[in-house]
CSV table of C-alpha atoms in Angstrom, one decimal:
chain,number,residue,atom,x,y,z
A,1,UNK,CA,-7.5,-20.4,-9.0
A,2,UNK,CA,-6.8,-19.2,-5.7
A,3,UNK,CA,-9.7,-18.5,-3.3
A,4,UNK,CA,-11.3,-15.9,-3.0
A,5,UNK,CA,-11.2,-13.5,-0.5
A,6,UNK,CA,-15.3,-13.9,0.3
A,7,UNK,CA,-15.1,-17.3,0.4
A,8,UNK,CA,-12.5,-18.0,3.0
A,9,UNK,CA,-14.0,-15.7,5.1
A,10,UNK,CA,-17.1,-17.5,4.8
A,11,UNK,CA,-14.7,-21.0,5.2
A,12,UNK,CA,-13.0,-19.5,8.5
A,13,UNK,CA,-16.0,-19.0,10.2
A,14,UNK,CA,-17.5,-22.2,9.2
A,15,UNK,CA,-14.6,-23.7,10.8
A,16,UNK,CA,-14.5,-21.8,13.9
A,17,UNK,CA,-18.1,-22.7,14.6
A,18,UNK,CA,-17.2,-26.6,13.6
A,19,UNK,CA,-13.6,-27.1,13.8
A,20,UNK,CA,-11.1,-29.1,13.1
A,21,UNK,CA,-8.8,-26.4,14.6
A,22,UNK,CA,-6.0,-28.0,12.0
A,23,UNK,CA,-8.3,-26.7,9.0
A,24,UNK,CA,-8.7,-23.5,10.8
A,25,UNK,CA,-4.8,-23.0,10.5
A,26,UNK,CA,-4.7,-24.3,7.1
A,27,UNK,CA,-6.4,-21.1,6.4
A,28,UNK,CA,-3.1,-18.6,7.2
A,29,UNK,CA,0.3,-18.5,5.4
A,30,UNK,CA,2.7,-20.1,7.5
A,31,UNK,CA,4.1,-16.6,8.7
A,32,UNK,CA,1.0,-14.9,9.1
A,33,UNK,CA,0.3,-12.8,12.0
A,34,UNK,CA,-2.7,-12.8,14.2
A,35,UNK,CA,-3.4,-9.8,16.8
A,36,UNK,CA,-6.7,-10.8,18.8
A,37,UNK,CA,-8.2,-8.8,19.7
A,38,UNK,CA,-5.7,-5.6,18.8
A,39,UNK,CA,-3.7,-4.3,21.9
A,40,UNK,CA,-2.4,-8.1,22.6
A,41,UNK,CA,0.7,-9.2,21.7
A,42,UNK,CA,1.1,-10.4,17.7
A,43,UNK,CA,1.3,-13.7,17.3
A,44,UNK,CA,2.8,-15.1,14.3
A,45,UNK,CA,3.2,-18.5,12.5
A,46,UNK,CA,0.5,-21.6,12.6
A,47,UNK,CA,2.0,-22.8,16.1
A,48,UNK,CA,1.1,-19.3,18.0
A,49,UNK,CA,-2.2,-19.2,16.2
A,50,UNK,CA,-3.1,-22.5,16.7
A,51,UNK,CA,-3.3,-21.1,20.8
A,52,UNK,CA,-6.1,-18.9,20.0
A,53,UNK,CA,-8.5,-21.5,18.7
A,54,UNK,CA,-7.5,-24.1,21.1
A,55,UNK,CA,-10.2,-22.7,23.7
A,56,UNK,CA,-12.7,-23.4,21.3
A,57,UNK,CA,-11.7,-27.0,21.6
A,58,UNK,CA,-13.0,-27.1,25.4
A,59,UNK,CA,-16.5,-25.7,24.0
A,60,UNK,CA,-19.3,-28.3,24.5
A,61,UNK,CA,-21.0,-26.3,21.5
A,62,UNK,CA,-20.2,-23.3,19.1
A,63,UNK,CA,-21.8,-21.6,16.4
A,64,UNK,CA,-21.0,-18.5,13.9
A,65,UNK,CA,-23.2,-15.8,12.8
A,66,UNK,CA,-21.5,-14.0,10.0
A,67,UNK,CA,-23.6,-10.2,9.7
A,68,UNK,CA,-21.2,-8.9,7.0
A,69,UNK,CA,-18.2,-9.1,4.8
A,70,UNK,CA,-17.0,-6.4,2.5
A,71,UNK,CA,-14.1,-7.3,0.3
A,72,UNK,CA,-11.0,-4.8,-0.8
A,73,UNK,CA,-8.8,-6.0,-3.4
A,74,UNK,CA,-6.5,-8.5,-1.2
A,75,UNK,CA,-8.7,-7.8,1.7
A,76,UNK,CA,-11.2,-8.3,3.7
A,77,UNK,CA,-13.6,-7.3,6.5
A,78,UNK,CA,-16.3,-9.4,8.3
A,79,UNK,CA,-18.8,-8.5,11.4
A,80,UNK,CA,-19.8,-11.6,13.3
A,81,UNK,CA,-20.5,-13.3,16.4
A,82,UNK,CA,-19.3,-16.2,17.7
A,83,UNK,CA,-21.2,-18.0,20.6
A,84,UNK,CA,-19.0,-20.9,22.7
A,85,UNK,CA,-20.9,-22.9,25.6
A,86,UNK,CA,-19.1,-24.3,28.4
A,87,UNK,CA,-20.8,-26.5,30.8
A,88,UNK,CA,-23.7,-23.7,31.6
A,89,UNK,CA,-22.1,-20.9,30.8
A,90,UNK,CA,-22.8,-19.3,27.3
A,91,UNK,CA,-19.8,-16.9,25.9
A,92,UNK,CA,-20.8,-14.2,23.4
A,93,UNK,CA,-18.6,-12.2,21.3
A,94,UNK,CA,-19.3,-9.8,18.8
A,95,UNK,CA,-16.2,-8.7,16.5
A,96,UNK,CA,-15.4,-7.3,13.3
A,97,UNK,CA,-12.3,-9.3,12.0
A,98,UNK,CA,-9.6,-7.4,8.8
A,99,UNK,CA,-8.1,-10.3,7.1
A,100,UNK,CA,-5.2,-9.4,4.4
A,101,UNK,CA,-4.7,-12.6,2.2
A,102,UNK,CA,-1.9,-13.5,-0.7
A,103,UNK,CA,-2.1,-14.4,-4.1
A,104,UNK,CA,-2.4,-17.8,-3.1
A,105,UNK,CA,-5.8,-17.2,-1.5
A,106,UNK,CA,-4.1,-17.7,2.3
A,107,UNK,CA,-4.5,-15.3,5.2
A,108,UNK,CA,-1.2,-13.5,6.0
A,109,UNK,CA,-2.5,-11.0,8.9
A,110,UNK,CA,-5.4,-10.8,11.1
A,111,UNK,CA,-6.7,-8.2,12.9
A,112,UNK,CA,-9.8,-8.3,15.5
A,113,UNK,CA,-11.3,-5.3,17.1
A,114,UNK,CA,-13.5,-6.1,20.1
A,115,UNK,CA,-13.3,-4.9,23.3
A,116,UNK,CA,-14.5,-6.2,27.0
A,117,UNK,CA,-18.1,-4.5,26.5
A,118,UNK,CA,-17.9,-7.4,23.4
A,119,UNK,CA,-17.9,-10.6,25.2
A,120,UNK,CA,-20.8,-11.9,27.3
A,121,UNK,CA,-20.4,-15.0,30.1
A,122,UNK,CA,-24.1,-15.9,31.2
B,1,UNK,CA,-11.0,14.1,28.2
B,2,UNK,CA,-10.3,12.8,24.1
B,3,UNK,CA,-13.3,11.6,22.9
B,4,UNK,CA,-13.5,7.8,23.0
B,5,UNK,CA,-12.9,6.0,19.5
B,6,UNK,CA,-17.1,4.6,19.5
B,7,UNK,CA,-18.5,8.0,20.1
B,8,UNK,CA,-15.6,9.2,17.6
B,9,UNK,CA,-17.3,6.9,15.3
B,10,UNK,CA,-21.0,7.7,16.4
B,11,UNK,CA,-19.9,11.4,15.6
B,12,UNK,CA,-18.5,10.2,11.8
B,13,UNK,CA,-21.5,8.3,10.6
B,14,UNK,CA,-23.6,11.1,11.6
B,15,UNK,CA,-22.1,13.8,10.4
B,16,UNK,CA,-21.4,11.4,6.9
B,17,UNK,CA,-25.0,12.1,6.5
B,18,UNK,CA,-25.9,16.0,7.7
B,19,UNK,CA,-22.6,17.6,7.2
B,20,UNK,CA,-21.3,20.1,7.0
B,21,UNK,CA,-17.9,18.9,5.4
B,22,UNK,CA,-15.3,20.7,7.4
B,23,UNK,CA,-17.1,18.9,10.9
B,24,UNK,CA,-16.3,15.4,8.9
B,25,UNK,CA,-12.5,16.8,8.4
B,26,UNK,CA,-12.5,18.4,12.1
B,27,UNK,CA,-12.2,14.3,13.3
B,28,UNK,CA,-9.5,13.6,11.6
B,29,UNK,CA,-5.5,14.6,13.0
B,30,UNK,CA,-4.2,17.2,10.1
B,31,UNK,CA,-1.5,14.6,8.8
B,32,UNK,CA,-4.0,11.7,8.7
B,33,UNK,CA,-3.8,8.9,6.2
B,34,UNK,CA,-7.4,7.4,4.4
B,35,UNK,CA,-7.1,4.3,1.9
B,36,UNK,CA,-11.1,4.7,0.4
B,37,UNK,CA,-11.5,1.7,-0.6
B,38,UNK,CA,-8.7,0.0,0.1
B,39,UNK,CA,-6.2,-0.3,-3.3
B,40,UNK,CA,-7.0,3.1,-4.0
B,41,UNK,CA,-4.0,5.9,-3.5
B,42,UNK,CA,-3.8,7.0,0.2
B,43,UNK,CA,-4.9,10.4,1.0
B,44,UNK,CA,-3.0,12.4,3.2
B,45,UNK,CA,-3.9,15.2,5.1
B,46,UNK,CA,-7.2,17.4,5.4
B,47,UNK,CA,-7.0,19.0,1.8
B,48,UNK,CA,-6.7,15.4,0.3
B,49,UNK,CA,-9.3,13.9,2.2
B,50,UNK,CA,-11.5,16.7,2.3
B,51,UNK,CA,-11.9,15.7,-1.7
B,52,UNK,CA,-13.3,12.5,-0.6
B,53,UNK,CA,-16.3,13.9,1.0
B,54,UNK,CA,-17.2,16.5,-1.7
B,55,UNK,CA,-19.4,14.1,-3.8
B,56,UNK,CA,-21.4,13.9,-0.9
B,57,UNK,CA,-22.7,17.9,-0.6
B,58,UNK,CA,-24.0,17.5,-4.3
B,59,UNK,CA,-26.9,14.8,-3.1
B,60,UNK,CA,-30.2,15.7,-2.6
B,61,UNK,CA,-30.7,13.6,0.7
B,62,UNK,CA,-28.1,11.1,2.1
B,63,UNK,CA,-28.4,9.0,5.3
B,64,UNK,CA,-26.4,6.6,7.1
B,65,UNK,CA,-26.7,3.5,9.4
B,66,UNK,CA,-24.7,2.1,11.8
B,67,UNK,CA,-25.2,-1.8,12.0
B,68,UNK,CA,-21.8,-2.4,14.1
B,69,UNK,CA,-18.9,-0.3,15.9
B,70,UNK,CA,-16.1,-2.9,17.5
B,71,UNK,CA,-13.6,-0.9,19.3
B,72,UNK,CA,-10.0,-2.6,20.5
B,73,UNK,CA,-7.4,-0.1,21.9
B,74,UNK,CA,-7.0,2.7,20.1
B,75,UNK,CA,-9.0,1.2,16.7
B,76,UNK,CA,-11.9,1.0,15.9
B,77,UNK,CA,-14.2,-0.9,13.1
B,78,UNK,CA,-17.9,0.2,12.2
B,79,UNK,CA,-20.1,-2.3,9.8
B,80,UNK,CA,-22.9,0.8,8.2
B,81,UNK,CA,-24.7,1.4,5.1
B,82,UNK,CA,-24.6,5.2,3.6
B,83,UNK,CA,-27.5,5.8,1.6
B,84,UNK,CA,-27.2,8.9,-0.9
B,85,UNK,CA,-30.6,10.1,-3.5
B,86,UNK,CA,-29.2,12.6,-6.7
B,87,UNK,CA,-32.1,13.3,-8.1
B,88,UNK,CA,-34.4,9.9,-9.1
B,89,UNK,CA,-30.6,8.0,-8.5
B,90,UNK,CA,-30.1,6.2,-5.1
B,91,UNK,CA,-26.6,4.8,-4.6
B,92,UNK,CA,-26.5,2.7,-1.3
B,93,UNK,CA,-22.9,1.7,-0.2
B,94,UNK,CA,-22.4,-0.8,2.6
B,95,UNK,CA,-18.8,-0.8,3.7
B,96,UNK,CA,-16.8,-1.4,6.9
B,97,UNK,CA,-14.0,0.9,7.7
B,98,UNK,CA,-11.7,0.7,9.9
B,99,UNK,CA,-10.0,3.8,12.0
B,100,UNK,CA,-7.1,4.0,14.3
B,101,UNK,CA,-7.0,6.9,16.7
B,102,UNK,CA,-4.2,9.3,18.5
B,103,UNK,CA,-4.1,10.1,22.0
B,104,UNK,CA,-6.6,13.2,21.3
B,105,UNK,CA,-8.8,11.7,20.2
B,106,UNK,CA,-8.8,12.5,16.7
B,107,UNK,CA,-8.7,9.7,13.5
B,108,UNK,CA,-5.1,9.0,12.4
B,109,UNK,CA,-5.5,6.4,9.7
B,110,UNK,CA,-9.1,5.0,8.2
B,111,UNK,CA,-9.4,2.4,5.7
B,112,UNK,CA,-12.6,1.4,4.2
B,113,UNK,CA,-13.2,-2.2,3.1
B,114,UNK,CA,-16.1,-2.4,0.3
B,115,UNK,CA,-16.3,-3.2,-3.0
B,116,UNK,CA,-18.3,-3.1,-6.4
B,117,UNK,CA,-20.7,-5.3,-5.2
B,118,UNK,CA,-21.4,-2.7,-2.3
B,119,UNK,CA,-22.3,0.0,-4.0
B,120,UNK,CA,-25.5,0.2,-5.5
B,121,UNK,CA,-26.9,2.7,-8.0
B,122,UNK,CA,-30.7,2.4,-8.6
């Protein structure tokens, strides 16, 4: 059975708290499209994706908090933070991500709406 | 000055729970597209949408609460809980929708993300 919807959600976040950033991209079909946040250019297929996680990589810690997810047929709608720290700076951003998955369980477009008033350095 | 897609949103969730109707249409562009829930037919235009709303005037007391509004561009997406009492029947429906704005100001395209499991009757 594919996955569900609520549970990759759950997985992706997991991930982008842990990493690898390989399992991370396992997660999208291999033509997906991410925009993140909306307003930046679309990127699409696992090698342009794999550039948005890669700042994660240089995190000396990261952790999720997942708030909600409501699930739509094929998609899918969580409201999270994310928190990175970097040396002793602490990055804070709050989003609310769309996923649209296929019937194989795999995400085939992203969308992330947060703005500048979303993302904390302190 | 258009109004700004959060205070759009502000505006929505509080009119969702005082009315009247027609102020909950007045945000929405006449030729404007709502998918609620998503996998349901699209609604288009006031008249459609307006239909939408009308189970709402029928409840005794109804309330709303806004847990999270990410705004990105011209989108925005709100995490909130409407809470709705007919009679001794309170349905509670946690959802996140999603709403894309024109240059006025006014809602284009929402699409709500919940499903069974967010509505509650009791």
């Amino acid at each position: 059975m594919a996955a569900q919807p609520r549970d990759v959600v759950e997985q992706y976040l997991k991930l982008v708290a842990t990493g690898p950033t390989d399992d991370i991209i396992a997660l999208y079909a291999p033509e997906a499209t991410v925009e993140d946040p909306i307003g930046t250019p679309t990127r699409v297929g696992h090698d342009a994706i794999r550039e948005l996680y890669a700042a994660l990589d240089s995190a000396d810690q990261r952790s999720t908090e997942l708030h909600a997810v409501r699930v739509a047929g094929n998609c899918a709608a969580a409201s999270f933070t994310l928190t990175a720290v970097y040396g002793d700076k602490r990055m804070t951003l709050s989003a609310i991500d769309t996923m649209e998955f296929d019937d194989a369980g795999k995400i085939v477009a992203m969308r992330a709406y947060w703005g500048p008033d979303d993302m904390v350095m302190e």
